[in-house]
PDB file of C-alpha atoms in Angstrom:
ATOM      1  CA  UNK A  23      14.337  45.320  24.980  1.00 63.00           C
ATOM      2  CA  UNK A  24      13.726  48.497  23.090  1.00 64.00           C
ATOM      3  CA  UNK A  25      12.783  47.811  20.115  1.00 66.00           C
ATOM      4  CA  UNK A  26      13.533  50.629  17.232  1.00 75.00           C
ATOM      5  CA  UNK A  27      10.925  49.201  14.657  1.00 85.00           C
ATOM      6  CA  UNK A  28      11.622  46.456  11.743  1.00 91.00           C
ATOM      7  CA  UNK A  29      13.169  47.013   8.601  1.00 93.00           C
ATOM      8  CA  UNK A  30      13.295  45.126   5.457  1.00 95.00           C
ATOM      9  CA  UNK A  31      16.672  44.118   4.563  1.00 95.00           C
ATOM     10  CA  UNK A  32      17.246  45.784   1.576  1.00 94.00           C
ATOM     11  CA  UNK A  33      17.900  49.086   3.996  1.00 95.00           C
ATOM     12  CA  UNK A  34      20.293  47.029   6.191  1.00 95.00           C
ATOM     13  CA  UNK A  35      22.682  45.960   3.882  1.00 95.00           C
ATOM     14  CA  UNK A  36      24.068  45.162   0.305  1.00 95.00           C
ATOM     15  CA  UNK A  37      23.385  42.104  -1.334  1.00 95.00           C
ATOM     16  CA  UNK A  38      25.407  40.143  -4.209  1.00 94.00           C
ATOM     17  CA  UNK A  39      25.360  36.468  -5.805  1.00 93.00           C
ATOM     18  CA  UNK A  40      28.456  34.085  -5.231  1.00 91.00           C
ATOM     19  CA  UNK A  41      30.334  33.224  -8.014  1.00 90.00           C
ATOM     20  CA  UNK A  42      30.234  30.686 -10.527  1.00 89.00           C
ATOM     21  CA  UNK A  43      34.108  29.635 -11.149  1.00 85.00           C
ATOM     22  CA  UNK A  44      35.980  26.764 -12.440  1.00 83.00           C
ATOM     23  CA  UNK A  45      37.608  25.357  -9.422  1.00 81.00           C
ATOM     24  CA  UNK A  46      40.307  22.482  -9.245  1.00 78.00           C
ATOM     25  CA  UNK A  47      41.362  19.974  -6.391  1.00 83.00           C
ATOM     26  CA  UNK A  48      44.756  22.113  -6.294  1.00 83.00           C
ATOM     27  CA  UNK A  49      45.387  24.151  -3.210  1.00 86.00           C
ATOM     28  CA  UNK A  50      44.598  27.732  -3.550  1.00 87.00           C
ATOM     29  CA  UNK A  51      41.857  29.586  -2.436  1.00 91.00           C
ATOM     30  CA  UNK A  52      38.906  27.954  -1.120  1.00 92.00           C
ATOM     31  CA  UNK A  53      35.808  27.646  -2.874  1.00 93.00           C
ATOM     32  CA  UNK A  54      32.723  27.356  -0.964  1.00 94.00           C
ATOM     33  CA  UNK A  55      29.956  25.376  -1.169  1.00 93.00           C
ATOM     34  CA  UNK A  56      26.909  24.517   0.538  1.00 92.00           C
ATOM     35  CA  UNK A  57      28.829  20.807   1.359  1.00 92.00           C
ATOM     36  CA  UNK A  58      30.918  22.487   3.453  1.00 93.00           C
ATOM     37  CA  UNK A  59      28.481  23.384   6.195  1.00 92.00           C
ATOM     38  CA  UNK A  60      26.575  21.289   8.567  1.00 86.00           C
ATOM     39  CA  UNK A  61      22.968  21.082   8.402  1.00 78.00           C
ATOM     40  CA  UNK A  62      22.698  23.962  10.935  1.00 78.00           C
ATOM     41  CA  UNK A  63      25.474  25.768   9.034  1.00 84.00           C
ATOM     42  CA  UNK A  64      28.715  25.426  11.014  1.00 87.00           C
ATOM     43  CA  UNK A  65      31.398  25.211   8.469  1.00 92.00           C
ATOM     44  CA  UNK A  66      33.141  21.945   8.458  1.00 90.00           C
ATOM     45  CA  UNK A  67      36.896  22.977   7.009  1.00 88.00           C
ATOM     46  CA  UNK A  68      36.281  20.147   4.372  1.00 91.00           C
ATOM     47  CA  UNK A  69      36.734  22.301   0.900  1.00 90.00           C
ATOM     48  CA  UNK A  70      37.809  20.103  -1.371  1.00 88.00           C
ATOM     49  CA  UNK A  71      37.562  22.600  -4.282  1.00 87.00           C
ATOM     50  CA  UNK A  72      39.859  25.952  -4.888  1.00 89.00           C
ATOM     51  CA  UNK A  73      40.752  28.840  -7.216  1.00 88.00           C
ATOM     52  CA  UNK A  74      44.530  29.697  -8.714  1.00 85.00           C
ATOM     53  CA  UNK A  75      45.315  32.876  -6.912  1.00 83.00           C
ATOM     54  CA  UNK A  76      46.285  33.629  -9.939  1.00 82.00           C
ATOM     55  CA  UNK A  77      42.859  33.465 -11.809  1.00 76.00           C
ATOM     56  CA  UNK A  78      40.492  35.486  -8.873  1.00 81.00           C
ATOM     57  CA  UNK A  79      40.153  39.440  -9.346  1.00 86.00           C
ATOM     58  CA  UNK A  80      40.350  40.522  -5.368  1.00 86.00           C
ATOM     59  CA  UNK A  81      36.698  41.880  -5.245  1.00 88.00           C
ATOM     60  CA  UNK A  82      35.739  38.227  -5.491  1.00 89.00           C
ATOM     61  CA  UNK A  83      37.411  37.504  -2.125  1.00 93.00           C
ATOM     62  CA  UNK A  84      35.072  37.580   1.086  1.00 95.00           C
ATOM     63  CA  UNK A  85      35.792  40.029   3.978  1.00 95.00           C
ATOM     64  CA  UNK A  86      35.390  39.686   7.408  1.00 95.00           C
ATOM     65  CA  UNK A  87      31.753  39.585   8.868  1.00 95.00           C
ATOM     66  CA  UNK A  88      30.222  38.970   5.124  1.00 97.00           C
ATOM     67  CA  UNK A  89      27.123  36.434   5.541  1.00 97.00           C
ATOM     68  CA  UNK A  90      26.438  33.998   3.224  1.00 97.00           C
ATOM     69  CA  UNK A  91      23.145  33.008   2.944  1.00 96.00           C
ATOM     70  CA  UNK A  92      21.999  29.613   0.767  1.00 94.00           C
ATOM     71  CA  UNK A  93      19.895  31.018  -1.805  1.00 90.00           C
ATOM     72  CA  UNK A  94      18.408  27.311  -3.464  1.00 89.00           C
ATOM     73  CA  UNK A  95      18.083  24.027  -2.029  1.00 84.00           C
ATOM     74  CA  UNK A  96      16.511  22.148   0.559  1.00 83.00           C
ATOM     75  CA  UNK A  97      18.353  23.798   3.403  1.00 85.00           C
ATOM     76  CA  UNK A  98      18.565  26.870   3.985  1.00 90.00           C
ATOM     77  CA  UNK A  99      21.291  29.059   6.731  1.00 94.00           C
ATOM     78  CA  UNK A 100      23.270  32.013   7.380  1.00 95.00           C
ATOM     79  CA  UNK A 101      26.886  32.165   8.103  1.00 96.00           C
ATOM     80  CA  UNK A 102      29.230  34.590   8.871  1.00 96.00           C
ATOM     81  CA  UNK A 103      32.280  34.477   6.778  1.00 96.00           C
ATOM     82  CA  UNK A 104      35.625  34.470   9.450  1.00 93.00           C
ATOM     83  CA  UNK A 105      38.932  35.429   8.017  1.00 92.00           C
ATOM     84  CA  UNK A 106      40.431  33.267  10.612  1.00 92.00           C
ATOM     85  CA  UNK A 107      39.435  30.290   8.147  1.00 92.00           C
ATOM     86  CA  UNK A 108      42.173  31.515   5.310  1.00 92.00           C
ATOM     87  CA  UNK A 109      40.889  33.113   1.946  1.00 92.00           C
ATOM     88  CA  UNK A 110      37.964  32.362   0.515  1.00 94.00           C
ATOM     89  CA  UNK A 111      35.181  32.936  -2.126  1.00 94.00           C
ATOM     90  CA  UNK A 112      31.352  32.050  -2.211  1.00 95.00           C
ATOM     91  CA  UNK A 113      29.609  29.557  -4.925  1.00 93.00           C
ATOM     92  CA  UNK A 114      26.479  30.999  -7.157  1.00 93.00           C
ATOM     93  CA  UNK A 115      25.000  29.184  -4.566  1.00 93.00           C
ATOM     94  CA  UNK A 116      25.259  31.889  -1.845  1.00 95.00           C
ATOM     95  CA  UNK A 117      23.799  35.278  -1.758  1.00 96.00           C
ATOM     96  CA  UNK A 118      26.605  37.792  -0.224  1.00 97.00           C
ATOM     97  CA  UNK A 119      25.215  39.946   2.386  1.00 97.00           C
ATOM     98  CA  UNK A 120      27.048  42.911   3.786  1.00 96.00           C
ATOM     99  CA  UNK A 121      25.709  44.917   6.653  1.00 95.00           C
ATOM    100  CA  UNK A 122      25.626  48.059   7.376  1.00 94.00           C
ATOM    101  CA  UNK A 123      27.390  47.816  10.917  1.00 93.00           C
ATOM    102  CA  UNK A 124      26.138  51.181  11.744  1.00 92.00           C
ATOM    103  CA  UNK A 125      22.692  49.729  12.558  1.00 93.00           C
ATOM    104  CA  UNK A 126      23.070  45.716  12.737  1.00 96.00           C
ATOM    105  CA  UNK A 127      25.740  43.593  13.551  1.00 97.00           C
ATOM    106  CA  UNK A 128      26.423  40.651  11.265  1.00 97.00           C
ATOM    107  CA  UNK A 129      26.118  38.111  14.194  1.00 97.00           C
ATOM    108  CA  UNK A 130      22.615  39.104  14.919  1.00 97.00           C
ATOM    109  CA  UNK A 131      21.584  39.359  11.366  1.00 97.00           C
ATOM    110  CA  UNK A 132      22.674  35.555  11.085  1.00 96.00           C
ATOM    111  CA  UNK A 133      21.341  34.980  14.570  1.00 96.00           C
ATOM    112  CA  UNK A 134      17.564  36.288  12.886  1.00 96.00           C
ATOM    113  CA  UNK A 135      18.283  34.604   9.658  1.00 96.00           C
ATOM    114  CA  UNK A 136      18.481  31.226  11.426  1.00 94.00           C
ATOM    115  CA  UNK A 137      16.027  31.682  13.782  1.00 94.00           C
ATOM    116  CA  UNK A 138      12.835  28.825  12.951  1.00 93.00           C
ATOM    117  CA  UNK A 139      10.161  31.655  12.376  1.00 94.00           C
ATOM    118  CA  UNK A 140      12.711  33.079   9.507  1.00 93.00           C
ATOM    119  CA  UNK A 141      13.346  29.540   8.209  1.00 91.00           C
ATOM    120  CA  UNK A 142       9.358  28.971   7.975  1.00 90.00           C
ATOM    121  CA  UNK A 143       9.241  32.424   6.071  1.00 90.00           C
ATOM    122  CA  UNK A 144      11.607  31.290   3.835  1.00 90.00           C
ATOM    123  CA  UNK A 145      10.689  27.872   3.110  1.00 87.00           C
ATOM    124  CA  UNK A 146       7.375  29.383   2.205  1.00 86.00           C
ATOM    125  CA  UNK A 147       8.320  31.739   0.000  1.00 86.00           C
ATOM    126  CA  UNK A 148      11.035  29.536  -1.788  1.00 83.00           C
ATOM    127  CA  UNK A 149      10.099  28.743  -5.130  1.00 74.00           C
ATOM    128  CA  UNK A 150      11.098  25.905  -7.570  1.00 68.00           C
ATOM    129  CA  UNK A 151       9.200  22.239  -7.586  1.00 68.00           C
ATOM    130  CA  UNK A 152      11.826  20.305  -7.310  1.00 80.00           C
ATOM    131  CA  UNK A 153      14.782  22.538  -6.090  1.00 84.00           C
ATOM    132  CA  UNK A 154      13.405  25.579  -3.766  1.00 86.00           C
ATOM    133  CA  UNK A 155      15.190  28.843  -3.928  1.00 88.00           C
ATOM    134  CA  UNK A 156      14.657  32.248  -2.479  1.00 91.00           C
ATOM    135  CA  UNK A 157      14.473  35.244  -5.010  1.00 91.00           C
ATOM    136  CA  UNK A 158      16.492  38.278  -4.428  1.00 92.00           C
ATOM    137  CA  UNK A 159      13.342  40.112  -4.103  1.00 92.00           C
ATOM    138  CA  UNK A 160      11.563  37.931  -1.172  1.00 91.00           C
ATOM    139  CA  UNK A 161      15.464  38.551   0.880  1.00 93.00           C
ATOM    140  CA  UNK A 162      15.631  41.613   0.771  1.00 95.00           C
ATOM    141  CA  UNK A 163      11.962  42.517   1.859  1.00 94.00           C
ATOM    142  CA  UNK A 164      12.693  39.858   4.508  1.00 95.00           C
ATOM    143  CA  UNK A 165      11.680  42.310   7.732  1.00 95.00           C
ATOM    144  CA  UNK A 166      14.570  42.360  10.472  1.00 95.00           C
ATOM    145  CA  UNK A 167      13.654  43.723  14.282  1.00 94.00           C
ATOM    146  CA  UNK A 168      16.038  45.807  14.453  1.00 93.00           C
ATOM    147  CA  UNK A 169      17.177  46.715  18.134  1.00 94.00           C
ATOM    148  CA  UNK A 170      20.049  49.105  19.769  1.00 93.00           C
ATOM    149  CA  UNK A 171      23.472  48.234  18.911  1.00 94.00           C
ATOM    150  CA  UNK A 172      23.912  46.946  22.952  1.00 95.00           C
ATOM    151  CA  UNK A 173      20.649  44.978  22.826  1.00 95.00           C
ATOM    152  CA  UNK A 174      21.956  43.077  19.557  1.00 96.00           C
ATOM    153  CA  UNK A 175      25.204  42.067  21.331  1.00 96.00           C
ATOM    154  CA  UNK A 176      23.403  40.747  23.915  1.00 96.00           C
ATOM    155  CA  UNK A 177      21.309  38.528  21.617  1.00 96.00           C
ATOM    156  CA  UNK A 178      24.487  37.217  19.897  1.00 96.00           C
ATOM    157  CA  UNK A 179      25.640  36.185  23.518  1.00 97.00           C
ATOM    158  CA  UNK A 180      23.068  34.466  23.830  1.00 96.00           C
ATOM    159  CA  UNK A 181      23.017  32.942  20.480  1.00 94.00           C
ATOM    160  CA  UNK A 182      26.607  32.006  20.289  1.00 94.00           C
ATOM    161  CA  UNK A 183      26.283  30.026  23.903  1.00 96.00           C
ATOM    162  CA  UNK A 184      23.458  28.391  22.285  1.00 94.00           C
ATOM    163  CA  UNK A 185      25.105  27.566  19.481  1.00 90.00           C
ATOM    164  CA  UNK A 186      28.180  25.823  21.813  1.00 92.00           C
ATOM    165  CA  UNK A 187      25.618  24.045  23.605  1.00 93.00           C
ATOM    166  CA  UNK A 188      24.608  22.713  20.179  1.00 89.00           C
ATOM    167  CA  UNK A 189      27.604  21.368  19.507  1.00 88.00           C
ATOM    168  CA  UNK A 190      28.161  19.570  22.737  1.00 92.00           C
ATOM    169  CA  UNK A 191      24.939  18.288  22.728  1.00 92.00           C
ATOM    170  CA  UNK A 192      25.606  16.645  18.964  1.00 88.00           C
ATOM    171  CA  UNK A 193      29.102  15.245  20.071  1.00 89.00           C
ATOM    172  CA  UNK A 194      27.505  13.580  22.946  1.00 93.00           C
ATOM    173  CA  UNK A 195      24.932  12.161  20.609  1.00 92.00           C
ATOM    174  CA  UNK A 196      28.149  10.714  18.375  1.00 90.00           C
ATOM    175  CA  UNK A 197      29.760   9.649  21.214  1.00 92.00           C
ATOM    176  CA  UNK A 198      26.898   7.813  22.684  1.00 93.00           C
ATOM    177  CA  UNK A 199      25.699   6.438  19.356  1.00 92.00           C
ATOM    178  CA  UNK A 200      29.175   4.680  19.007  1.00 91.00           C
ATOM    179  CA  UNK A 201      29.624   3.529  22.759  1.00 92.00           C
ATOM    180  CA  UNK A 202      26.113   1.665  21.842  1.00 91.00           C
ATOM    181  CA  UNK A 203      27.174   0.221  18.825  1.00 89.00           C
ATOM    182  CA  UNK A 204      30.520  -0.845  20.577  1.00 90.00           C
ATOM    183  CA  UNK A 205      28.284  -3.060  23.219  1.00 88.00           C
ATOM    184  CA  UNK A 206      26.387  -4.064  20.841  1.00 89.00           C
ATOM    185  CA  UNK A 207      28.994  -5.455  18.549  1.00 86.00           C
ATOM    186  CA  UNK A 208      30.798  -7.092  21.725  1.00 85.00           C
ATOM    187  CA  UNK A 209      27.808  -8.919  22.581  1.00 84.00           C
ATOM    188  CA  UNK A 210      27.356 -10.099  19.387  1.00 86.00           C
ATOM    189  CA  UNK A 211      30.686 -11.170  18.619  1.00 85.00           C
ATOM    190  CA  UNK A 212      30.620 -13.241  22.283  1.00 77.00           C
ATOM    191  CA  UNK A 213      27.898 -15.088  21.993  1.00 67.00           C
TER     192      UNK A 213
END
């Protein structure tokens, strides 16, 4: 791998804050919050709370390979935003990053961004005493390696398989947690 140097990512991208907006339990468009990820960030397509249509300016709505990124709590993850999952727009809770795709792709930017070395940086320089958060500041001066264009893609390869492998290896867990409990119960119940 060739790496081209590392850059802070304030020169990689743009960065916003989500929005604070008064959502309702009608259908519309979703409103995201951290509740509907999984603790390693998959989105669960469980929003429970939307926007009117009506009521959202379309500069609000997130575009294809936007990241959110949890800016306070006790866990924190990138994500990239799909279209494929039907309109949507991010809580105050999120920052909004948007790459420059000229120089990273937005799959290896979250690939980084989740890695365990970037989660210890940020858990260490998340402030708050009862409710950590990451400043704007300590994000964007957040150093990326930033590698050729091919070399990136073949990171996400590998961090998308990973990812699957994940997932599988969780649903086994589930599956084998409840088989257990079944015999369990069974025995129980016949004796």
């Amino acid at each position: 791998m060739n790496k081209i140097g590392n850059e802070k990512l304030l020169n990689l991208c743009n960065l916003s804050f989500g929005h604070y907006l008064k959502s309702t339990q009608d259908k519309g468009i979703s409103y995201l919050q951290v509740k509907n990820f999984s603790d390693d960030g998959e989105y669960q397509d469980n929003v429970e709370n939307f926007v009117q249509e009506k009521n959202v300016k379309e500069s609000l709505l997130l575009e294809q390979n936007d990241i959110l990124f949890v800016s306070k709590g006790m866990r924190f993850f990138a994500y990239k935003y799909e279209t494929s999952i039907g309109a949507a727009i991010a809580s105050s809770i999120f920052y909004i990053i948007k790459v420059d795709a000229d120089l990273i792709l937005a799959d290896y930017l979250v690939c980084i961004l989740n890695h365990p070395k970037s989660m210890a940086y940020f858990n260490g320089v998340s402030a708050g005493s009862s409710i950590p958060s990451i400043r704007k500041k300590e994000l964007l001066d957040f150093e990326i390696p930033v590698l050729s264009i091919l070399e990136q893609e073949e990171i996400v390869k590998i961090y998308k398989l990973h990812v699957e492998q994940q997932k599988i290896v969780t649903e086994l867990k589930q599956k084998n947690q409840s088989r257990f409990n079944q015999v369990i119960n069974q025995l129980i119940e016949n004796k």
